[in-house]
Coordinates of C-alpha atoms in Angstrom, one line a residue:
X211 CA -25.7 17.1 -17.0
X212 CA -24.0 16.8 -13.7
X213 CA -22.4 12.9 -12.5
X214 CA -22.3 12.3 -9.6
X215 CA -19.8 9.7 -8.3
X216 CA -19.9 8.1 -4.7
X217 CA -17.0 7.4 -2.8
X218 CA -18.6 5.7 -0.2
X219 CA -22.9 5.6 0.0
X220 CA -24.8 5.4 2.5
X221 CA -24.7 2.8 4.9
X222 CA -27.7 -0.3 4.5
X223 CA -28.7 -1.7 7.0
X224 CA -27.3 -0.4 9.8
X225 CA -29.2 2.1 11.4
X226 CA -26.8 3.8 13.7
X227 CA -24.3 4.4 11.0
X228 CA -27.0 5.6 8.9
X229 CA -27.9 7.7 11.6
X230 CA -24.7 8.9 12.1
X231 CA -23.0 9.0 8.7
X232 CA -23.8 12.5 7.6
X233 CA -22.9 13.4 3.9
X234 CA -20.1 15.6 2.7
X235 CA -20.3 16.6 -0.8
X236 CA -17.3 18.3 -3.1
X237 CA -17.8 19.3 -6.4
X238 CA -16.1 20.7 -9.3
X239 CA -17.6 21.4 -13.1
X240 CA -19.1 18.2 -14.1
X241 CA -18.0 15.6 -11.8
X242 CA -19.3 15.8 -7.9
X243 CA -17.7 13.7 -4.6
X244 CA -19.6 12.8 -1.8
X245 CA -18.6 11.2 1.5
X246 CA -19.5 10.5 4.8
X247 CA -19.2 13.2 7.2
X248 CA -17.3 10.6 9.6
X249 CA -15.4 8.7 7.0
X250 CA -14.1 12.5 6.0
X251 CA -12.9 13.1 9.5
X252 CA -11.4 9.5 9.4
X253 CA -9.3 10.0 6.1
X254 CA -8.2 13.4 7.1
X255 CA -7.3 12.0 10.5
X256 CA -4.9 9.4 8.8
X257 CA -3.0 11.6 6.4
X258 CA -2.8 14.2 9.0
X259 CA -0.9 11.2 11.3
X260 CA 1.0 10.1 8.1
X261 CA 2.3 14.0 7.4
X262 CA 3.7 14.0 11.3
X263 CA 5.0 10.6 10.8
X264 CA 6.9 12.0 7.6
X265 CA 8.7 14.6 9.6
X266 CA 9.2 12.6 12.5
X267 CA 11.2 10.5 10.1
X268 CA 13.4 13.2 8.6
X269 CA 14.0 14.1 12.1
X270 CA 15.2 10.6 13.8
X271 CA 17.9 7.5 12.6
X272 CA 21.5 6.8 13.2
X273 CA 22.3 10.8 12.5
X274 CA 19.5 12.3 14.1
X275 CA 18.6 16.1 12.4
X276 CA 17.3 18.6 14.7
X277 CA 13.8 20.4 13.2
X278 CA 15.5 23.8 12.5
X279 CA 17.7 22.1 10.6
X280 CA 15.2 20.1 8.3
X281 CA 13.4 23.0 7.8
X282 CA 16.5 24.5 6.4
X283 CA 17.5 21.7 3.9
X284 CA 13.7 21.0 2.4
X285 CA 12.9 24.9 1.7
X286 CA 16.2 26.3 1.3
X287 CA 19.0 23.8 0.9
X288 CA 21.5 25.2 3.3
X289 CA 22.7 23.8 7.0
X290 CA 25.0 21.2 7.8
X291 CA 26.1 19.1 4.7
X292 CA 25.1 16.0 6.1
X293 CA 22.0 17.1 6.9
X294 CA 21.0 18.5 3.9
X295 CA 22.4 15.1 2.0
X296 CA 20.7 12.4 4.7
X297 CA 16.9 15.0 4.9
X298 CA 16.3 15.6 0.9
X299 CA 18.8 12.5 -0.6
X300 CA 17.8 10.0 1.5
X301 CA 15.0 10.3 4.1
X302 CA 12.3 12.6 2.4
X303 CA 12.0 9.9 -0.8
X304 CA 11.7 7.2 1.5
X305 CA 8.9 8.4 3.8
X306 CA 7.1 9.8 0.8
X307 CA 7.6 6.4 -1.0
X308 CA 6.0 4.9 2.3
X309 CA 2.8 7.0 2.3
X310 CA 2.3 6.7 -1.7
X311 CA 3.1 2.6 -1.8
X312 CA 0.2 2.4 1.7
X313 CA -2.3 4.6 0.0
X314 CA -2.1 2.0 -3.3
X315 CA -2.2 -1.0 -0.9
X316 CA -4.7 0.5 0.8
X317 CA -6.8 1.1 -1.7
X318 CA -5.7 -2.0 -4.0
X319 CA -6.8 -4.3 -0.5
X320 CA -9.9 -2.3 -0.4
X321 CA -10.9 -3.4 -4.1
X322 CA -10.4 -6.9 -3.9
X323 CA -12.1 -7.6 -0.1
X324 CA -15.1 -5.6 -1.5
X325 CA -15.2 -7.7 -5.0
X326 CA -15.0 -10.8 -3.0
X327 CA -16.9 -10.0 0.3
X328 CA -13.9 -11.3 2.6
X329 CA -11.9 -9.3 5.0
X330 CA -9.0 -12.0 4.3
X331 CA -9.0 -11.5 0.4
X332 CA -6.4 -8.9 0.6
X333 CA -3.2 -8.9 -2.3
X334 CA -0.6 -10.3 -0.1
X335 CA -2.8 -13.2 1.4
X336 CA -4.5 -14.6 -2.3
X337 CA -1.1 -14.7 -4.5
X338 CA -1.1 -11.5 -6.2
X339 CA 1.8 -9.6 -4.3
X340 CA 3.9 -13.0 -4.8
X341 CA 2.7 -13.1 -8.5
X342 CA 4.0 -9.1 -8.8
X343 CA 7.2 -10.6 -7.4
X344 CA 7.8 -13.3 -9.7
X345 CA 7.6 -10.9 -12.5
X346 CA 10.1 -8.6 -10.6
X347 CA 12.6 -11.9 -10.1
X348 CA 12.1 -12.7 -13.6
X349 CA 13.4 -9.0 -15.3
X350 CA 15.8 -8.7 -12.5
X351 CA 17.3 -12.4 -12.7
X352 CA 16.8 -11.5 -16.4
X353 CA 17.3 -7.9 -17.9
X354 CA 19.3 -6.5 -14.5
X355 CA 16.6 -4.8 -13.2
X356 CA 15.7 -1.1 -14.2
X357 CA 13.3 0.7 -12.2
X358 CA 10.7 0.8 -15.3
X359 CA 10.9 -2.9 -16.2
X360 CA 11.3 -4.3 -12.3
X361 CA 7.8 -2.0 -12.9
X362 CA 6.2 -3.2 -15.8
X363 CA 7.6 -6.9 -14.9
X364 CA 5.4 -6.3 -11.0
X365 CA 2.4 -5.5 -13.1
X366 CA 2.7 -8.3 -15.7
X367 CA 3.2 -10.8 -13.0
X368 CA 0.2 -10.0 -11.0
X369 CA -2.5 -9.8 -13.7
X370 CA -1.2 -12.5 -14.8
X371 CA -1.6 -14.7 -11.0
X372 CA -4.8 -12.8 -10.8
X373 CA -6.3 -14.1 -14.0
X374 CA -4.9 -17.5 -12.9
X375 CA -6.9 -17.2 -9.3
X376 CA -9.7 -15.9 -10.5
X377 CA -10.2 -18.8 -13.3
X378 CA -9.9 -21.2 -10.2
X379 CA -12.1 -19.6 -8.3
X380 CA -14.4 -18.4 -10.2
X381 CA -16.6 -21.8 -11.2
X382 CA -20.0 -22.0 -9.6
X383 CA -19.5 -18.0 -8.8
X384 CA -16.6 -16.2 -7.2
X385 CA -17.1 -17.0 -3.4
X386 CA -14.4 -15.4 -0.9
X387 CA -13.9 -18.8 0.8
X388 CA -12.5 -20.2 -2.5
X389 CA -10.3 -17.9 -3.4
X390 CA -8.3 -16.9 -0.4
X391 CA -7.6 -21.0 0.0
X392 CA -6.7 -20.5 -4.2
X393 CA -4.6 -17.7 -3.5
X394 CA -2.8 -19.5 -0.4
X395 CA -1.8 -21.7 -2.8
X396 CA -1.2 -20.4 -5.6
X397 CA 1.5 -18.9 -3.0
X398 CA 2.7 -21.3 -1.8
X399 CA 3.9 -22.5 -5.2
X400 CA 5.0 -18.9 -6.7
X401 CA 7.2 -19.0 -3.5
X402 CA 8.6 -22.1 -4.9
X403 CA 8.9 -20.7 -7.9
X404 CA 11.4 -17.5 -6.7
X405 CA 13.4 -19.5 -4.6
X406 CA 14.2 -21.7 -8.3
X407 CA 14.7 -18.1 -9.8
X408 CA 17.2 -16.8 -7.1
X409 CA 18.8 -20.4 -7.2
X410 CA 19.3 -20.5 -11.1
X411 CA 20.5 -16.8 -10.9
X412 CA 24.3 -15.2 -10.1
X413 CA 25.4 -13.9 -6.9
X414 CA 24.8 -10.4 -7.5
X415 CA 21.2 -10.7 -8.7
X416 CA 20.2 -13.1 -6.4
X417 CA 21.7 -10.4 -3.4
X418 CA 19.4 -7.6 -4.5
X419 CA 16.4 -9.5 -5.6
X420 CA 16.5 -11.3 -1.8
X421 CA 17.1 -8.0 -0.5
X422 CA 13.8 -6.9 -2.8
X423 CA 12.1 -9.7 -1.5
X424 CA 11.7 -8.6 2.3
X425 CA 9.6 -5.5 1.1
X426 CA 12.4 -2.7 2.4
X427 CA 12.2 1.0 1.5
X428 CA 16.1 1.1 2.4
X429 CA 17.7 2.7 -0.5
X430 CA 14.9 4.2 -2.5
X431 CA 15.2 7.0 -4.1
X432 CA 13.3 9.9 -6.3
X433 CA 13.1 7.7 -9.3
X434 CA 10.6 5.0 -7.1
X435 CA 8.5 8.0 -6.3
X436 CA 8.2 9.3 -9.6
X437 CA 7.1 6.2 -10.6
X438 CA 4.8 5.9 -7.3
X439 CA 3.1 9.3 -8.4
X440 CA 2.7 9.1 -11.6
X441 CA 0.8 5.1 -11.1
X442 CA -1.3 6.9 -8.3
X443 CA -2.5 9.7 -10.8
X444 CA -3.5 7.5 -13.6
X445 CA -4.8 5.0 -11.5
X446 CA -6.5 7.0 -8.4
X447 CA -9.2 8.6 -10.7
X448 CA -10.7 5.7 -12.3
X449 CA -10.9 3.7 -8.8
X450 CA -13.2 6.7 -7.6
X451 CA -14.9 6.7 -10.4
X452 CA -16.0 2.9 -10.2
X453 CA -16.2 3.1 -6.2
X454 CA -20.6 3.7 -6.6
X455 CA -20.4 0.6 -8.9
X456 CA -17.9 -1.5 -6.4
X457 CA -20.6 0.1 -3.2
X458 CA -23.8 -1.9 -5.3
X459 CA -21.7 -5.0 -6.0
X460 CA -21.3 -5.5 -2.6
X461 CA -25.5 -6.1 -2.0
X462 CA -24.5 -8.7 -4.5
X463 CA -24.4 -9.9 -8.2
X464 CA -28.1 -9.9 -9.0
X465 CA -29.3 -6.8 -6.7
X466 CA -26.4 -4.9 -8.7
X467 CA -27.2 -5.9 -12.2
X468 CA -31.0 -4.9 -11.5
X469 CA -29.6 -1.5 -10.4
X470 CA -28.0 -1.4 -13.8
X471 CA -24.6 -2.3 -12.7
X472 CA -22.7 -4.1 -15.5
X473 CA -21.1 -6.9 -12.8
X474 CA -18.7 -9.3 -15.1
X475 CA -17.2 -6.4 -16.8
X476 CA -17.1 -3.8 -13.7
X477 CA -15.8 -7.1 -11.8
X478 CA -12.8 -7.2 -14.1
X479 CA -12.1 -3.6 -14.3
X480 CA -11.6 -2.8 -10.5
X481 CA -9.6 -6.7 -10.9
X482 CA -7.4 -5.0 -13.2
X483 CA -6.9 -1.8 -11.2
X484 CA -6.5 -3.4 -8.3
X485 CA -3.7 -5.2 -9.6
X486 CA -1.8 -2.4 -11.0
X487 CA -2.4 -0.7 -7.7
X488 CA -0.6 -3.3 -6.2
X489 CA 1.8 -4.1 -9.2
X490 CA 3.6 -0.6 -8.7
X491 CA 3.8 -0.6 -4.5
X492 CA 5.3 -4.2 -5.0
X493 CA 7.8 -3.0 -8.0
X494 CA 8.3 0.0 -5.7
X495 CA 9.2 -1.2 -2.0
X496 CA 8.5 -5.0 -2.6
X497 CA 6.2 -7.4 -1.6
X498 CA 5.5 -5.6 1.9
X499 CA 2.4 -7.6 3.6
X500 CA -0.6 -6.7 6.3
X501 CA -1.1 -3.4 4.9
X502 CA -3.7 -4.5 2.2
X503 CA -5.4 -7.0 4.2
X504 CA -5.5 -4.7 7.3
X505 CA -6.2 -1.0 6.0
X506 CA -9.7 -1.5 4.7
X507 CA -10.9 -3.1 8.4
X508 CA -9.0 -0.7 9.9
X509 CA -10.8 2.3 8.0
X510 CA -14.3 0.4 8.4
X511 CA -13.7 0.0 12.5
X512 CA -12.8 3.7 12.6
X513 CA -15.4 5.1 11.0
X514 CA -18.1 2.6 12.2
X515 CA -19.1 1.9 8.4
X516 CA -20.7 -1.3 7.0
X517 CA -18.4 -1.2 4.0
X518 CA -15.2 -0.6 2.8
X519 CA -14.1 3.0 1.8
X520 CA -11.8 3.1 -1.0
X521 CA -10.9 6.9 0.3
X522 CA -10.8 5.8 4.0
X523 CA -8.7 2.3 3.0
X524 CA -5.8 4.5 0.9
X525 CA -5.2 6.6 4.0
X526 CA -5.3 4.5 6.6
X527 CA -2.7 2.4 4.4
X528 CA -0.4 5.5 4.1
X529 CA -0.7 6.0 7.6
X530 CA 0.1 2.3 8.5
X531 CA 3.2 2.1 6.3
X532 CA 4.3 5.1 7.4
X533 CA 4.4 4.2 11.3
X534 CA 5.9 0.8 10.3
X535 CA 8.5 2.8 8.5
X536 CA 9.7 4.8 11.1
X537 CA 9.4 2.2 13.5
X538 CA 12.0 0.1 11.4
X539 CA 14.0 2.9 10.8
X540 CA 15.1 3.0 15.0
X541 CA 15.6 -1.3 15.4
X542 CA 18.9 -1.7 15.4
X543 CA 20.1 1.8 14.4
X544 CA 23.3 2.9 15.8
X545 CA 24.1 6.4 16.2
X546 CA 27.2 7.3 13.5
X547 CA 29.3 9.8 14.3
X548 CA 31.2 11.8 11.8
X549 CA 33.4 15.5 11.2
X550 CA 30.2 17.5 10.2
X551 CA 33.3 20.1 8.6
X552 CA 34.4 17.1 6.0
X553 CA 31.0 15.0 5.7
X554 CA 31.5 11.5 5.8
X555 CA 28.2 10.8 3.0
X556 CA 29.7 7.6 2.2
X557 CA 30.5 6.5 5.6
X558 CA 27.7 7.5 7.1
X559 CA 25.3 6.3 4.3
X560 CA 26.4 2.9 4.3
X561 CA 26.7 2.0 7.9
X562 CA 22.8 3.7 7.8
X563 CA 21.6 1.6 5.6
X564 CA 23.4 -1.9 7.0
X565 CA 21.7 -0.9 10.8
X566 CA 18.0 -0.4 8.9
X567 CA 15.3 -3.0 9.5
X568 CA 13.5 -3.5 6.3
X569 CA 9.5 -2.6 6.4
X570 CA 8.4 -5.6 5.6
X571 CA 9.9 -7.3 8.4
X572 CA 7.8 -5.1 11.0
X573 CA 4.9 -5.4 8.4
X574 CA 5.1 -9.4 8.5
X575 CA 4.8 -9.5 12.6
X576 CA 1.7 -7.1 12.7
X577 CA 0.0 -8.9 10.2
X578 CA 1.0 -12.6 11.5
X579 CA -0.7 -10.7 14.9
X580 CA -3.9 -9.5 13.3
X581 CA -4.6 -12.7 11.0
X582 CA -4.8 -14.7 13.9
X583 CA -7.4 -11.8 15.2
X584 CA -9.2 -12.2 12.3
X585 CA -9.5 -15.9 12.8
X586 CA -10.3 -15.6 16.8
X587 CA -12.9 -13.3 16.1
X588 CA -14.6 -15.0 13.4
X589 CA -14.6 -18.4 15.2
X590 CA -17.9 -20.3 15.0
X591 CA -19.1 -17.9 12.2
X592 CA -18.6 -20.1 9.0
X593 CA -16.7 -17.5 7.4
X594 CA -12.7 -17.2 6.6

């Protein structure tokens, strides 16, 4: 027997995306994909963009790296020794960190503004990104902070804000109104709540969880990706597979359950991935806003679609965090110079990563720009 799991259906109620939203199917043994021709197009589009930005990233920064001579250091490991340290040491992890981390946000924003039917009930605007932060705070303030348990601290700390949310919001029915003015703040105080953390904590701990705090790729290396990659491939998979039952939801709670759609305990399912999607971008890179509340509109402007794609949402994320990447990785870079015979690595690395902007800085402005988009455009509708 063959199941069939849609990524994105097709469109209700609107007949010129219906018209034009031609299905692309992929299948393989038991288990069968199908998309929309132009959601396809969009997707591919996005991690085509986020591939380019990658290279353009190994290319550019305070020691720039001619092509010829990244080429040489990814495939063969040869070329100048700065090169090779700065392209495969330093700049490959990062861009690849910043594609992974956008895809989960994407897809984690995706989850949650389909769940709750508002564009604004994105991770980093209802509590959860600053409830994945506490729980990093706490095991770094706490335990020093390995890469595993700054992990498994992200993931505790949002399901934990989410469940608290979610109670709030949830009495009378879970209406998106309610919970992003919940979420605000239940931020609000969880942002309270790290500033007692980083006060009660020493020097040192404090330095690198503020430093954490900003949402920064700056430093990152292949052990963040690793743990990026191996989330994404455990979680990925089952977010596809509930994307049909997240598609019906969205006509709403009876509709779905007379369709056969078990609501309360999909409902907590896609809560729970969507939490751990954006546990391990936040334990990853930090709390890094706009990408989760703006990559699922994004993805439904593109491709002209009356609902979020969870496919669409991932890439579009990737894509967004990479640009933002690489445009932080130029503010305030200086060009070092060094004896390309001896290799400055030290020098060079340090004064690097001093003259980076963090990500999330550059995140924070675009997102403070398209909120207040959001809020022009919906003026007069009733809706947040």
């Amino acid at each position: 027997m063959t199941t069939t799991t849609e990524v994105r259906p097709a469109a209700e109620g609107n007949g010129r995306a219906s018209a034009t939203a031609r299905p692309v199917r992929w299948w393989s043994g038991r288990v069968s994909f199908r998309m929309h021709r132009r959601t396809a197009l969009v997707s591919g589009g996005a991690l085509l963009l986020a591939a380019l930005l990658l290279l353009a990233s190994l290319c550019v920064g305070s020691y720039p790296v001619p092509v010829p001579d990244v080429a040489r250091a990814l495939f063969y490991g040869t070329g100048d020794r700065l090169a090779v340290h700065f392209v495969n040491q330093e700049r490959l992890p990062q861009a690849l960190l910043a594609i992974l981390a956008g895809c989960a946000l994407g897809m984690s924003g995706a989850i949650f503004q389909s769940v709750s039917r508002n564009a604004l009930a994105s991770p980093d605007v209802i509590g959860f990104n600053s409830g994945a932060a506490t729980g990093a705070i706490l095991v770094i303030v706490t335990f020093g902070g390995a890469a595993a348990s700054v992990a498994a601290g992200a993931i505790v700390g949002g399901l934990v804000t989410a469940l608290l949310v979610s109670a709030l919001a949830s009495r009378g029915g879970l209406h998106g109104i309610r919970l992003v003015l919940i979420g605000l703040g239940v931020t609000a105080m969880l942002g309270s709540v790290n500033s007692y953390l980083l006060t009660r904590s020493s020097l040192n701990d404090a330095q690198n969880a503020h430093i954490w705090l900003v949402g920064t790729l700056n430093g990152r290396g292949w052990s963040s990706v690793r743990i990026m990659a191996v989330a994404l491939l455990l979680l990925v998979p089952l977010v596809l597979l509930f994307g049909r039952r997240l598609r019906m939801m969205e006509l709403g709670d009876d509709l779905a359950t007379g369709l056969g759609v078990r609501v309360n305990r999909s409902r907590l399912a896609l809560t729970v991935l969507g939490i751990g999607l954006c546990g391990v971008a936040v334990a990853s890179a930090g709390p890094i806003p706009f990408i989760a509340l703006a990559a699922p509109q994004i993805a439904v402007m593109v491709s002209r679609s009356p609902g979020v794609s969870l496919v669409a949402a991932g890439a579009v994320g990737a894509g967004l965090l990479s640009a933002a990447h690489l445009a932080s990785s130029q503010f305030f870079a200086t060009l070092v110079w060094a004896d390309r015979q001896v290799g400055w690595i030290q020098v060079v690395e340090e004064s690097q990563r001093n003259n980076l902007l963090p990500v999330g800085v550059t995140t924070a402005v675009l997102g403070g720009v398209y909120l207040a988009w959001v809020l022009f455009k919906r003026r007069g509708t009733g809706t947040a």
